[in-house]
């Protein structure tokens, strides 16, 4: 596009500077117009080969983590400057986490029955107040060894551990444990975030970001080019989605299946799974997606498989007819299949009869797991290429 604009401006300049007979100018002009037309045709043709993939889902469902993984897998990944740029994000994540826990402990100590277990030790209160104040700043300071030590002390307070176990009602980030276990490293003077740290870092996406890539390996030969869009998931961000809905090859819908006992960040009276259900229904009904494929990522399986033993699925209204069965791995599989079936039913209930033959696949994912994301994307790629061939009448 930019090069085309340059071409137009340059040619306009040449019209002004030279004195030519009119018929020559006309023929020059025609040649230029033809060149521009052919350039537009070339670019349009190239665009037609690009498959548009949209990552949709509620806030914190894992969209940006999948987006980062795709960058790592099929692009050059993160260079040192980009890794370094995550230092302040990770430090801010640490402060926010400890603030949520300390403030949460105070609240529980006031309002909960059996509240004594949430009372932080007297000598940790000063640290807590200080960290809570830092956590509320827009611009938090760099994490030093001294502060990291204080955070560890507070984290190990039994009242904070007790509060952490109630993370579901407090908006404690899923990566809290990871942040706390790595404080020592995060506070080193020459700390450079690792790829793993970047995947765990949480930045609330605003607006839209996109990347273009071609999956490496066998499919490279096929020349498939994907353009993947990542968007903000919170309610106030969703009005921006609609501008992207035209010409979408596939929607990758992320649903965090571990969030069945959690409340929304933007409305703490609303269960996250119920919000995801409504959002998925809304997306399915969009007329722009009548021919788009749907790839449903049932994400955060790693958290789900631990949680189902602790928190029964039927705490969520949508899953209230769930009957636990078996134990250990068997129980996890049973619970997962139940959730998967619920989404499947929702898909068919909300797809008009003429949409039923659009591709619909469900994948079990843990967005932090690079190998799994690679494998999953390979399957997505295969499905989409197959669709392509079917549409072209070749299959
Ligand atoms: N444990 C775990 N954490 C995840 C998973 N997917 C994403 N996260 C974390 O959840 C948080 C929110 O993820 P993000 O990709 O920003 O969600 P988005 O709002 O949908 O873009 C980040 O801290 C991620 O590291 C997952 O499958 N398992
Ligand atoms: Mg995001």
mmCIF file of C-alpha atoms and ligand atoms in Angstrom:
data_model
loop_
_atom_site.group_PDB
_atom_site.id
_atom_site.type_symbol
_atom_site.label_atom_id
_atom_site.label_comp_id
_atom_site.label_asym_id
_atom_site.label_seq_id
_atom_site.Cartn_x
_atom_site.Cartn_y
_atom_site.Cartn_z
ATOM 1 C CA UNK A 1 0.000 0.000 0.000
ATOM 2 C CA UNK A 2 2.717 2.439 1.054
ATOM 3 C CA UNK A 3 4.737 1.649 -2.033
ATOM 4 C CA UNK A 4 1.696 2.264 -4.206
ATOM 5 C CA UNK A 5 1.075 5.640 -2.620
ATOM 6 C CA UNK A 6 4.683 6.574 -3.193
ATOM 7 C CA UNK A 7 4.284 5.590 -6.803
ATOM 8 C CA UNK A 8 1.235 7.871 -7.212
ATOM 9 C CA UNK A 9 2.877 10.845 -5.512
ATOM 10 C CA UNK A 10 6.038 10.380 -7.554
ATOM 11 C CA UNK A 11 4.127 10.295 -10.810
ATOM 12 C CA UNK A 12 2.142 13.374 -9.841
ATOM 13 C CA UNK A 13 5.447 15.158 -9.303
ATOM 14 C CA UNK A 14 6.653 14.231 -12.766
ATOM 15 C CA UNK A 15 3.470 15.593 -14.393
ATOM 16 C CA UNK A 16 4.051 18.964 -12.820
ATOM 17 C CA UNK A 17 7.707 19.372 -13.649
ATOM 18 C CA UNK A 18 7.798 18.472 -17.333
ATOM 19 C CA UNK A 19 6.269 20.402 -20.187
ATOM 20 C CA UNK A 20 4.888 17.806 -22.608
ATOM 21 C CA UNK A 21 2.381 17.958 -25.486
ATOM 22 C CA UNK A 22 -1.138 17.016 -24.337
ATOM 23 C CA UNK A 23 -1.514 13.715 -26.228
ATOM 24 C CA UNK A 24 1.829 12.521 -24.774
ATOM 25 C CA UNK A 25 0.679 13.417 -21.275
ATOM 26 C CA UNK A 26 -2.526 11.473 -21.927
ATOM 27 C CA UNK A 27 -0.697 8.370 -22.997
ATOM 28 C CA UNK A 28 1.708 8.670 -20.031
ATOM 29 C CA UNK A 29 -1.247 9.044 -17.751
ATOM 30 C CA UNK A 30 -2.880 5.937 -19.231
ATOM 31 C CA UNK A 31 0.301 3.951 -18.758
ATOM 32 C CA UNK A 32 0.553 5.058 -15.134
ATOM 33 C CA UNK A 33 -3.121 4.227 -14.538
ATOM 34 C CA UNK A 34 -2.630 0.799 -16.087
ATOM 35 C CA UNK A 35 0.407 0.225 -13.865
ATOM 36 C CA UNK A 36 -1.573 1.216 -10.784
ATOM 37 C CA UNK A 37 -4.459 -1.039 -11.840
ATOM 38 C CA UNK A 38 -2.189 -3.991 -12.343
ATOM 39 C CA UNK A 39 -0.477 -3.317 -9.009
ATOM 40 C CA UNK A 40 -3.877 -3.226 -7.277
ATOM 41 C CA UNK A 41 -4.873 -6.457 -9.051
ATOM 42 C CA UNK A 42 -1.599 -8.106 -7.947
ATOM 43 C CA UNK A 43 -2.068 -7.004 -4.370
ATOM 44 C CA UNK A 44 -5.696 -8.113 -4.323
ATOM 45 C CA UNK A 45 -4.661 -11.491 -5.672
ATOM 46 C CA UNK A 46 -1.971 -11.807 -3.033
ATOM 47 C CA UNK A 47 -4.516 -10.823 -0.354
ATOM 48 C CA UNK A 48 -6.854 -13.561 -1.533
ATOM 49 C CA UNK A 49 -4.266 -16.135 -0.535
ATOM 50 C CA UNK A 50 -4.139 -14.791 2.989
ATOM 51 C CA UNK A 51 -6.399 -16.570 5.431
ATOM 52 C CA UNK A 52 -7.779 -14.320 8.072
ATOM 53 C CA UNK A 53 -7.852 -15.873 11.543
ATOM 54 C CA UNK A 54 -9.534 -14.107 14.429
ATOM 55 C CA UNK A 55 -8.749 -14.875 18.063
ATOM 56 C CA UNK A 56 -11.896 -14.203 20.044
ATOM 57 C CA UNK A 57 -12.932 -14.948 23.619
ATOM 58 C CA UNK A 58 -13.488 -13.266 26.957
ATOM 59 C CA UNK A 59 -10.732 -11.483 28.902
ATOM 60 C CA UNK A 60 -7.993 -13.780 30.253
ATOM 61 C CA UNK A 61 -9.081 -16.756 28.158
ATOM 62 C CA UNK A 62 -5.567 -17.028 26.686
ATOM 63 C CA UNK A 63 -5.848 -15.240 23.319
ATOM 64 C CA UNK A 64 -2.668 -13.204 23.655
ATOM 65 C CA UNK A 65 -0.750 -16.214 24.942
ATOM 66 C CA UNK A 66 -1.721 -18.171 21.821
ATOM 67 C CA UNK A 67 -0.737 -15.125 19.763
ATOM 68 C CA UNK A 68 2.695 -15.017 21.456
ATOM 69 C CA UNK A 69 3.156 -18.750 20.884
ATOM 70 C CA UNK A 70 2.432 -18.345 17.187
ATOM 71 C CA UNK A 71 5.038 -15.598 17.023
ATOM 72 C CA UNK A 72 7.535 -17.881 18.745
ATOM 73 C CA UNK A 73 6.694 -20.867 16.584
ATOM 74 C CA UNK A 74 6.326 -19.370 13.141
ATOM 75 C CA UNK A 75 8.080 -16.033 13.289
ATOM 76 C CA UNK A 76 11.443 -14.988 14.627
ATOM 77 C CA UNK A 77 10.198 -14.883 18.238
ATOM 78 C CA UNK A 78 11.264 -12.181 20.673
ATOM 79 C CA UNK A 79 14.586 -10.387 20.382
ATOM 80 C CA UNK A 80 16.460 -9.180 23.447
ATOM 81 C CA UNK A 81 14.959 -5.687 23.325
ATOM 82 C CA UNK A 82 11.448 -7.123 23.319
ATOM 83 C CA UNK A 83 12.261 -9.549 26.124
ATOM 84 C CA UNK A 84 13.639 -6.665 28.161
ATOM 85 C CA UNK A 85 10.515 -4.632 27.519
ATOM 86 C CA UNK A 86 8.618 -7.238 29.542
ATOM 87 C CA UNK A 87 10.656 -6.587 32.707
ATOM 88 C CA UNK A 88 8.407 -3.760 33.863
ATOM 89 C CA UNK A 89 5.279 -5.749 32.949
ATOM 90 C CA UNK A 90 6.442 -8.717 35.012
ATOM 91 C CA UNK A 91 7.423 -6.526 37.958
ATOM 92 C CA UNK A 92 4.017 -4.808 37.788
ATOM 93 C CA UNK A 93 2.320 -8.234 37.644
ATOM 94 C CA UNK A 94 4.182 -9.218 40.827
ATOM 95 C CA UNK A 95 3.098 -6.069 42.680
ATOM 96 C CA UNK A 96 -0.507 -6.397 41.499
ATOM 97 C CA UNK A 97 -0.619 -10.020 42.620
ATOM 98 C CA UNK A 98 0.675 -9.383 46.127
ATOM 99 C CA UNK A 99 -1.621 -6.367 46.459
ATOM 100 C CA UNK A 100 -4.694 -8.418 45.508
ATOM 101 C CA UNK A 101 -3.705 -11.039 48.072
ATOM 102 C CA UNK A 102 -2.978 -8.617 50.910
ATOM 103 C CA UNK A 103 -6.094 -6.472 50.316
ATOM 104 C CA UNK A 104 -8.107 -9.670 49.897
ATOM 105 C CA UNK A 105 -6.837 -11.027 53.231
ATOM 106 C CA UNK A 106 -7.918 -7.806 54.944
ATOM 107 C CA UNK A 107 -11.364 -8.014 53.409
ATOM 108 C CA UNK A 108 -11.832 -11.670 54.310
ATOM 109 C CA UNK A 109 -10.602 -10.983 57.861
ATOM 110 C CA UNK A 110 -13.400 -8.437 58.226
ATOM 111 C CA UNK A 111 -16.242 -10.221 56.512
ATOM 112 C CA UNK A 112 -15.793 -13.953 56.663
ATOM 113 C CA UNK A 113 -16.828 -16.295 59.436
ATOM 114 C CA UNK A 114 -13.788 -17.946 60.963
ATOM 115 C CA UNK A 115 -11.969 -14.804 59.977
ATOM 116 C CA UNK A 116 -8.936 -15.176 62.235
ATOM 117 C CA UNK A 117 -7.150 -17.356 59.702
ATOM 118 C CA UNK A 118 -7.036 -14.383 57.317
ATOM 119 C CA UNK A 119 -5.316 -12.074 59.770
ATOM 120 C CA UNK A 120 -1.766 -11.376 58.650
ATOM 121 C CA UNK A 121 0.962 -11.607 61.301
ATOM 122 C CA UNK A 122 1.483 -8.296 63.097
ATOM 123 C CA UNK A 123 5.082 -7.884 61.878
ATOM 124 C CA UNK A 124 4.015 -8.449 58.255
ATOM 125 C CA UNK A 125 1.339 -5.768 58.287
ATOM 126 C CA UNK A 126 3.720 -2.917 57.606
ATOM 127 C CA UNK A 127 5.179 -4.773 54.615
ATOM 128 C CA UNK A 128 1.655 -5.507 53.392
ATOM 129 C CA UNK A 129 0.544 -1.888 53.577
ATOM 130 C CA UNK A 130 3.667 -0.747 51.740
ATOM 131 C CA UNK A 131 3.275 -3.334 48.975
ATOM 132 C CA UNK A 132 -0.408 -2.642 48.641
ATOM 133 C CA UNK A 133 0.345 1.043 48.101
ATOM 134 C CA UNK A 134 3.007 0.205 45.475
ATOM 135 C CA UNK A 135 0.593 -2.156 43.741
ATOM 136 C CA UNK A 136 -1.945 0.603 43.269
ATOM 137 C CA UNK A 137 0.516 2.942 41.519
ATOM 138 C CA UNK A 138 0.327 3.352 37.754
ATOM 139 C CA UNK A 139 4.100 3.348 37.584
ATOM 140 C CA UNK A 140 5.495 0.734 39.922
ATOM 141 C CA UNK A 141 9.200 0.735 40.848
ATOM 142 C CA UNK A 142 11.730 -1.816 39.682
ATOM 143 C CA UNK A 143 11.722 -4.966 41.796
ATOM 144 C CA UNK A 144 14.814 -4.919 44.018
ATOM 145 C CA UNK A 145 16.257 -7.818 46.052
ATOM 146 C CA UNK A 146 15.024 -6.142 49.270
ATOM 147 C CA UNK A 147 11.448 -5.776 48.061
ATOM 148 C CA UNK A 148 11.486 -9.309 46.616
ATOM 149 C CA UNK A 149 12.479 -10.617 50.057
ATOM 150 C CA UNK A 150 9.605 -8.748 51.654
ATOM 151 C CA UNK A 151 7.184 -10.154 49.091
ATOM 152 C CA UNK A 152 8.408 -13.681 49.849
ATOM 153 C CA UNK A 153 7.908 -13.078 53.579
ATOM 154 C CA UNK A 154 4.354 -11.881 53.004
ATOM 155 C CA UNK A 155 3.575 -14.667 50.507
ATOM 156 C CA UNK A 156 4.636 -17.250 53.114
ATOM 157 C CA UNK A 157 2.332 -15.764 55.755
ATOM 158 C CA UNK A 158 -0.337 -18.394 56.459
ATOM 159 C CA UNK A 159 -3.085 -15.763 56.143
ATOM 160 C CA UNK A 160 -1.921 -14.938 52.597
ATOM 161 C CA UNK A 161 -1.773 -18.640 51.714
ATOM 162 C CA UNK A 162 -5.287 -19.072 53.100
ATOM 163 C CA UNK A 163 -6.417 -16.098 50.995
ATOM 164 C CA UNK A 164 -4.679 -17.507 47.920
ATOM 165 C CA UNK A 165 -6.795 -20.636 48.220
ATOM 166 C CA UNK A 166 -9.831 -18.341 47.743
ATOM 167 C CA UNK A 167 -8.298 -16.899 44.571
ATOM 168 C CA UNK A 168 -11.483 -17.545 42.618
ATOM 169 C CA UNK A 169 -13.415 -14.776 44.374
ATOM 170 C CA UNK A 170 -10.546 -12.297 44.377
ATOM 171 C CA UNK A 171 -9.283 -11.937 40.792
ATOM 172 C CA UNK A 172 -5.940 -13.478 41.717
ATOM 173 C CA UNK A 173 -4.124 -14.012 38.411
ATOM 174 C CA UNK A 174 -3.614 -17.591 37.263
ATOM 175 C CA UNK A 175 0.121 -17.051 37.179
ATOM 176 C CA UNK A 176 0.389 -15.900 40.821
ATOM 177 C CA UNK A 177 2.282 -19.017 41.873
ATOM 178 C CA UNK A 178 4.736 -18.713 38.975
ATOM 179 C CA UNK A 179 5.387 -15.044 39.778
ATOM 180 C CA UNK A 180 6.007 -15.820 43.452
ATOM 181 C CA UNK A 181 8.270 -18.794 42.769
ATOM 182 C CA UNK A 182 10.534 -16.755 40.515
ATOM 183 C CA UNK A 183 10.933 -13.559 42.545
ATOM 184 C CA UNK A 184 14.623 -14.141 43.190
ATOM 185 C CA UNK A 185 15.384 -14.239 39.465
ATOM 186 C CA UNK A 186 13.002 -11.372 38.584
ATOM 187 C CA UNK A 187 14.837 -9.100 41.024
ATOM 188 C CA UNK A 188 18.344 -9.673 39.690
ATOM 189 C CA UNK A 189 20.012 -6.481 38.466
ATOM 190 C CA UNK A 190 20.622 -7.847 34.998
ATOM 191 C CA UNK A 191 17.373 -9.724 34.744
ATOM 192 C CA UNK A 192 16.266 -10.461 31.189
ATOM 193 C CA UNK A 193 12.844 -12.144 30.986
ATOM 194 C CA UNK A 194 12.870 -15.601 29.456
ATOM 195 C CA UNK A 195 10.423 -16.793 26.828
ATOM 196 C CA UNK A 196 8.602 -18.614 29.637
ATOM 197 C CA UNK A 197 8.318 -15.428 31.704
ATOM 198 C CA UNK A 198 6.897 -13.549 28.713
ATOM 199 C CA UNK A 199 4.260 -16.239 28.194
ATOM 200 C CA UNK A 200 3.222 -15.920 31.831
ATOM 201 C CA UNK A 201 3.174 -12.120 31.797
ATOM 202 C CA UNK A 202 -0.238 -10.546 31.696
ATOM 203 C CA UNK A 203 -0.952 -7.398 29.713
ATOM 204 C CA UNK A 204 -4.578 -6.498 29.179
ATOM 205 C CA UNK A 205 -4.888 -6.167 25.395
ATOM 206 C CA UNK A 206 -6.505 -3.016 24.082
ATOM 207 C CA UNK A 207 -7.219 -2.491 20.403
ATOM 208 C CA UNK A 208 -6.187 -4.989 17.768
ATOM 209 C CA UNK A 209 -2.819 -6.504 16.870
ATOM 210 C CA UNK A 210 -2.049 -8.680 13.897
ATOM 211 C CA UNK A 211 0.730 -10.856 12.522
ATOM 212 C CA UNK A 212 1.169 -12.613 9.246
ATOM 213 C CA UNK A 213 2.857 -15.975 9.072
ATOM 214 C CA UNK A 214 3.227 -19.181 7.211
ATOM 215 C CA UNK A 215 3.499 -22.336 9.297
ATOM 216 C CA UNK A 216 6.952 -23.828 8.967
ATOM 217 C CA UNK A 217 7.554 -27.453 8.132
ATOM 218 C CA UNK A 218 5.662 -29.599 5.692
ATOM 219 C CA UNK A 219 2.901 -27.109 5.035
ATOM 220 C CA UNK A 220 5.310 -24.374 3.977
ATOM 221 C CA UNK A 221 5.259 -25.841 0.495
ATOM 222 C CA UNK A 222 1.538 -25.348 0.307
ATOM 223 C CA UNK A 223 2.064 -21.613 0.495
ATOM 224 C CA UNK A 224 -0.665 -21.034 3.066
ATOM 225 C CA UNK A 225 -0.395 -17.617 4.583
ATOM 226 C CA UNK A 226 -2.316 -16.697 7.688
ATOM 227 C CA UNK A 227 -3.030 -13.336 9.173
ATOM 228 C CA UNK A 228 -3.863 -13.692 12.838
ATOM 229 C CA UNK A 229 -5.661 -10.959 14.794
ATOM 230 C CA UNK A 230 -5.601 -10.624 18.572
ATOM 231 C CA UNK A 231 -8.124 -8.385 20.293
ATOM 232 C CA UNK A 232 -8.994 -7.164 23.784
ATOM 233 C CA UNK A 233 -11.521 -9.485 25.468
ATOM 234 C CA UNK A 234 -13.148 -7.342 28.155
ATOM 235 C CA UNK A 235 -16.663 -6.037 27.481
ATOM 236 C CA UNK A 236 -15.595 -2.489 26.622
ATOM 237 C CA UNK A 237 -13.169 -3.848 24.000
ATOM 238 C CA UNK A 238 -15.695 -5.983 22.143
ATOM 239 C CA UNK A 239 -17.233 -3.177 20.131
ATOM 240 C CA UNK A 240 -13.935 -3.012 18.201
ATOM 241 C CA UNK A 241 -14.297 -6.627 17.103
ATOM 242 C CA UNK A 242 -17.052 -6.011 14.615
ATOM 243 C CA UNK A 243 -14.716 -4.111 12.254
ATOM 244 C CA UNK A 244 -12.722 -7.302 11.750
ATOM 245 C CA UNK A 245 -15.593 -9.649 10.986
ATOM 246 C CA UNK A 246 -15.550 -9.395 7.194
ATOM 247 C CA UNK A 247 -13.891 -12.203 5.210
ATOM 248 C CA UNK A 248 -12.784 -14.330 8.152
ATOM 249 C CA UNK A 249 -11.539 -17.820 7.261
ATOM 250 C CA UNK A 250 -11.657 -19.047 10.797
ATOM 251 C CA UNK A 251 -12.536 -17.884 14.267
ATOM 252 C CA UNK A 252 -10.305 -19.305 16.986
ATOM 253 C CA UNK A 253 -12.481 -18.996 20.043
ATOM 254 C CA UNK A 254 -10.666 -19.329 23.362
ATOM 255 C CA UNK A 255 -12.646 -20.447 26.384
ATOM 256 C CA UNK A 256 -10.860 -20.823 29.711
ATOM 257 C CA UNK A 257 -12.503 -23.966 31.038
ATOM 258 C CA UNK A 258 -10.835 -23.567 34.436
ATOM 259 C CA UNK A 259 -12.860 -20.437 35.120
ATOM 260 C CA UNK A 260 -16.143 -22.123 35.997
ATOM 261 C CA UNK A 261 -15.919 -20.938 39.626
ATOM 262 C CA UNK A 262 -14.570 -17.434 38.931
ATOM 263 C CA UNK A 263 -16.186 -14.045 38.495
ATOM 264 C CA UNK A 264 -15.522 -11.506 35.771
ATOM 265 C CA UNK A 265 -12.848 -8.861 36.196
ATOM 266 C CA UNK A 266 -15.231 -6.191 34.838
ATOM 267 C CA UNK A 267 -18.288 -7.374 36.805
ATOM 268 C CA UNK A 268 -17.677 -9.443 39.911
ATOM 269 C CA UNK A 269 -21.266 -10.632 40.104
ATOM 270 C CA UNK A 270 -21.039 -12.498 36.829
ATOM 271 C CA UNK A 271 -19.598 -16.003 36.514
ATOM 272 C CA UNK A 272 -16.861 -16.156 33.861
ATOM 273 C CA UNK A 273 -18.093 -19.390 32.305
ATOM 274 C CA UNK A 274 -21.597 -17.968 31.912
ATOM 275 C CA UNK A 275 -20.106 -14.925 30.212
ATOM 276 C CA UNK A 276 -18.087 -17.157 27.883
ATOM 277 C CA UNK A 277 -21.209 -19.151 27.045
ATOM 278 C CA UNK A 278 -23.135 -16.006 26.104
ATOM 279 C CA UNK A 279 -20.208 -14.614 24.167
ATOM 280 C CA UNK A 280 -19.763 -17.831 22.195
ATOM 281 C CA UNK A 281 -23.475 -17.843 21.349
ATOM 282 C CA UNK A 282 -23.269 -14.250 20.172
ATOM 283 C CA UNK A 283 -20.223 -14.941 17.989
ATOM 284 C CA UNK A 284 -21.858 -18.024 16.471
ATOM 285 C CA UNK A 285 -24.878 -16.009 15.417
ATOM 286 C CA UNK A 286 -22.941 -13.355 13.527
ATOM 287 C CA UNK A 287 -23.992 -13.471 9.891
ATOM 288 C CA UNK A 288 -20.427 -12.614 8.780
ATOM 289 C CA UNK A 289 -19.312 -16.005 10.101
ATOM 290 C CA UNK A 290 -21.827 -18.127 8.227
ATOM 291 C CA UNK A 291 -19.028 -19.584 6.130
ATOM 292 C CA UNK A 292 -16.173 -19.245 8.605
ATOM 293 C CA UNK A 293 -14.697 -22.252 10.339
ATOM 294 C CA UNK A 294 -14.814 -22.415 14.112
ATOM 295 C CA UNK A 295 -11.860 -23.664 16.101
ATOM 296 C CA UNK A 296 -12.780 -23.822 19.746
ATOM 297 C CA UNK A 297 -9.828 -23.909 22.145
ATOM 298 C CA UNK A 298 -10.884 -25.252 25.542
ATOM 299 C CA UNK A 299 -7.954 -23.600 27.224
ATOM 300 C CA UNK A 300 -6.273 -23.611 30.646
ATOM 301 C CA UNK A 301 -6.635 -27.370 30.801
ATOM 302 C CA UNK A 302 -3.631 -27.516 33.171
ATOM 303 C CA UNK A 303 -5.568 -25.529 35.787
ATOM 304 C CA UNK A 304 -8.821 -27.346 35.022
ATOM 305 C CA UNK A 305 -7.354 -30.803 35.656
ATOM 306 C CA UNK A 306 -6.215 -29.773 39.126
ATOM 307 C CA UNK A 307 -9.322 -27.791 39.967
ATOM 308 C CA UNK A 308 -11.959 -30.435 39.228
ATOM 309 C CA UNK A 309 -10.755 -32.460 42.225
ATOM 310 C CA UNK A 310 -11.191 -29.473 44.529
ATOM 311 C CA UNK A 311 -14.159 -27.595 43.103
ATOM 312 C CA UNK A 312 -17.126 -29.524 41.702
ATOM 313 C CA UNK A 313 -18.087 -28.490 38.177
ATOM 314 C CA UNK A 314 -21.694 -27.980 39.216
ATOM 315 C CA UNK A 315 -20.870 -24.784 41.143
ATOM 316 C CA UNK A 316 -21.386 -23.231 37.714
ATOM 317 C CA UNK A 317 -25.028 -22.797 36.734
ATOM 318 C CA UNK A 318 -24.419 -24.080 33.202
ATOM 319 C CA UNK A 319 -22.945 -27.319 34.574
ATOM 320 C CA UNK A 320 -25.405 -27.892 37.377
ATOM 321 C CA UNK A 321 -26.527 -31.233 35.949
ATOM 322 C CA UNK A 322 -22.980 -32.584 36.207
ATOM 323 C CA UNK A 323 -22.671 -35.892 38.046
ATOM 324 C CA UNK A 324 -19.138 -36.609 39.263
ATOM 325 C CA UNK A 325 -17.818 -40.019 38.344
ATOM 326 C CA UNK A 326 -14.653 -41.939 39.143
ATOM 327 C CA UNK A 327 -11.549 -40.416 40.622
ATOM 328 C CA UNK A 328 -8.125 -39.203 39.586
ATOM 329 C CA UNK A 329 -7.554 -39.042 35.816
ATOM 330 C CA UNK A 330 -10.879 -40.682 35.116
ATOM 331 C CA UNK A 331 -12.721 -37.888 36.881
ATOM 332 C CA UNK A 332 -10.777 -35.276 34.912
ATOM 333 C CA UNK A 333 -11.661 -36.952 31.614
ATOM 334 C CA UNK A 334 -15.293 -37.270 32.610
ATOM 335 C CA UNK A 335 -15.461 -33.578 33.585
ATOM 336 C CA UNK A 336 -13.662 -32.481 30.429
ATOM 337 C CA UNK A 337 -15.962 -34.520 28.185
ATOM 338 C CA UNK A 338 -18.957 -33.021 29.961
ATOM 339 C CA UNK A 339 -17.757 -29.460 29.318
ATOM 340 C CA UNK A 340 -16.867 -30.306 25.724
ATOM 341 C CA UNK A 341 -20.340 -31.696 25.142
ATOM 342 C CA UNK A 342 -21.924 -28.536 26.557
ATOM 343 C CA UNK A 343 -19.979 -26.429 24.064
ATOM 344 C CA UNK A 344 -20.836 -28.796 21.232
ATOM 345 C CA UNK A 345 -24.544 -28.536 22.044
ATOM 346 C CA UNK A 346 -24.256 -24.782 22.213
ATOM 347 C CA UNK A 347 -22.601 -24.734 18.800
ATOM 348 C CA UNK A 348 -25.351 -26.737 17.120
ATOM 349 C CA UNK A 349 -28.143 -24.865 18.905
ATOM 350 C CA UNK A 350 -26.764 -21.577 17.658
ATOM 351 C CA UNK A 351 -25.825 -22.490 14.099
ATOM 352 C CA UNK A 352 -28.528 -21.977 11.514
ATOM 353 C CA UNK A 353 -29.175 -25.051 9.325
ATOM 354 C CA UNK A 354 -27.270 -23.520 6.388
ATOM 355 C CA UNK A 355 -24.195 -23.025 8.615
ATOM 356 C CA UNK A 356 -24.081 -26.568 9.901
ATOM 357 C CA UNK A 357 -21.524 -27.686 7.336
ATOM 358 C CA UNK A 358 -18.972 -25.039 8.311
ATOM 359 C CA UNK A 359 -15.970 -26.673 9.976
ATOM 360 C CA UNK A 360 -16.175 -26.915 13.740
ATOM 361 C CA UNK A 361 -13.382 -28.454 15.812
ATOM 362 C CA UNK A 362 -12.709 -28.524 19.507
ATOM 363 C CA UNK A 363 -9.183 -28.663 20.919
ATOM 364 C CA UNK A 364 -8.001 -29.188 24.461
ATOM 365 C CA UNK A 365 -5.271 -26.633 25.050
ATOM 366 C CA UNK A 366 -2.857 -25.211 27.566
ATOM 367 C CA UNK A 367 -1.643 -22.056 25.900
ATOM 368 C CA UNK A 368 1.579 -22.036 27.937
ATOM 369 C CA UNK A 369 2.586 -25.404 26.508
ATOM 370 C CA UNK A 370 4.494 -24.688 23.320
ATOM 371 C CA UNK A 371 4.590 -28.245 22.007
ATOM 372 C CA UNK A 372 0.858 -28.604 22.462
ATOM 373 C CA UNK A 373 0.117 -25.292 20.748
ATOM 374 C CA UNK A 374 2.338 -26.361 17.851
ATOM 375 C CA UNK A 375 0.514 -29.661 17.532
ATOM 376 C CA UNK A 376 -2.854 -27.947 17.797
ATOM 377 C CA UNK A 377 -1.997 -25.385 15.174
ATOM 378 C CA UNK A 378 -0.859 -28.110 12.839
ATOM 379 C CA UNK A 379 -4.307 -29.660 13.132
ATOM 380 C CA UNK A 380 -5.982 -26.290 12.600
ATOM 381 C CA UNK A 381 -3.827 -25.755 9.518
ATOM 382 C CA UNK A 382 -4.750 -29.175 8.140
ATOM 383 C CA UNK A 383 -8.461 -28.575 8.699
ATOM 384 C CA UNK A 384 -8.343 -25.191 7.008
ATOM 385 C CA UNK A 385 -6.364 -26.500 4.036
ATOM 386 C CA UNK A 386 -8.840 -29.333 3.635
ATOM 387 C CA UNK A 387 -11.695 -26.821 3.685
ATOM 388 C CA UNK A 388 -9.920 -24.844 1.038
ATOM 389 C CA UNK A 389 -9.707 -27.840 -1.234
ATOM 390 C CA UNK A 390 -13.362 -28.694 -0.640
ATOM 391 C CA UNK A 391 -14.396 -25.161 -1.492
ATOM 392 C CA UNK A 392 -12.272 -25.200 -4.613
ATOM 393 C CA UNK A 393 -14.062 -28.417 -5.625
ATOM 394 C CA UNK A 394 -10.846 -30.429 -5.430
ATOM 395 C CA UNK A 395 -11.968 -32.784 -2.657
HETATM 396 N N1 LIG B 1 -1.895 -21.864 33.595
HETATM 397 C C1 LIG B 1 -2.274 -21.342 32.430
HETATM 398 N N2 LIG B 1 -2.227 -20.009 32.277
HETATM 399 C C2 LIG B 1 -2.606 -19.514 31.086
HETATM 400 C C3 LIG B 1 -3.056 -20.317 30.002
HETATM 401 N N3 LIG B 1 -3.371 -19.510 28.964
HETATM 402 C C4 LIG B 1 -3.112 -18.258 29.377
HETATM 403 N N4 LIG B 1 -2.655 -18.237 30.652
HETATM 404 C C5 LIG B 1 -2.299 -17.091 31.472
HETATM 405 O O1 LIG B 1 -3.491 -16.357 31.712
HETATM 406 C C6 LIG B 1 -3.236 -14.971 31.694
HETATM 407 C C7 LIG B 1 -4.160 -14.318 30.673
HETATM 408 O O2 LIG B 1 -3.843 -14.788 29.383
HETATM 409 P P1 LIG B 1 -3.932 -13.862 28.103
HETATM 410 O O3 LIG B 1 -3.357 -14.645 26.974
HETATM 411 O O4 LIG B 1 -3.376 -12.517 28.375
HETATM 412 O O5 LIG B 1 -5.534 -13.759 27.947
HETATM 413 P P2 LIG B 1 -6.373 -12.842 26.939
HETATM 414 O O6 LIG B 1 -6.990 -11.775 27.788
HETATM 415 O O7 LIG B 1 -7.436 -13.751 26.393
HETATM 416 O O8 LIG B 1 -5.464 -12.318 25.887
HETATM 417 C C8 LIG B 1 -1.750 -14.799 31.352
HETATM 418 O O9 LIG B 1 -1.056 -14.545 32.546
HETATM 419 C C9 LIG B 1 -1.351 -16.140 30.763
HETATM 420 O O10 LIG B 1 -0.009 -16.465 31.043
HETATM 421 C C10 LIG B 1 -3.101 -21.739 30.206
HETATM 422 O O11 LIG B 1 -3.500 -22.525 29.337
HETATM 423 N N5 LIG B 1 -2.695 -22.183 31.440
HETATM 424 MG MG1 LIG B 2 -5.113 -10.332 25.336
#
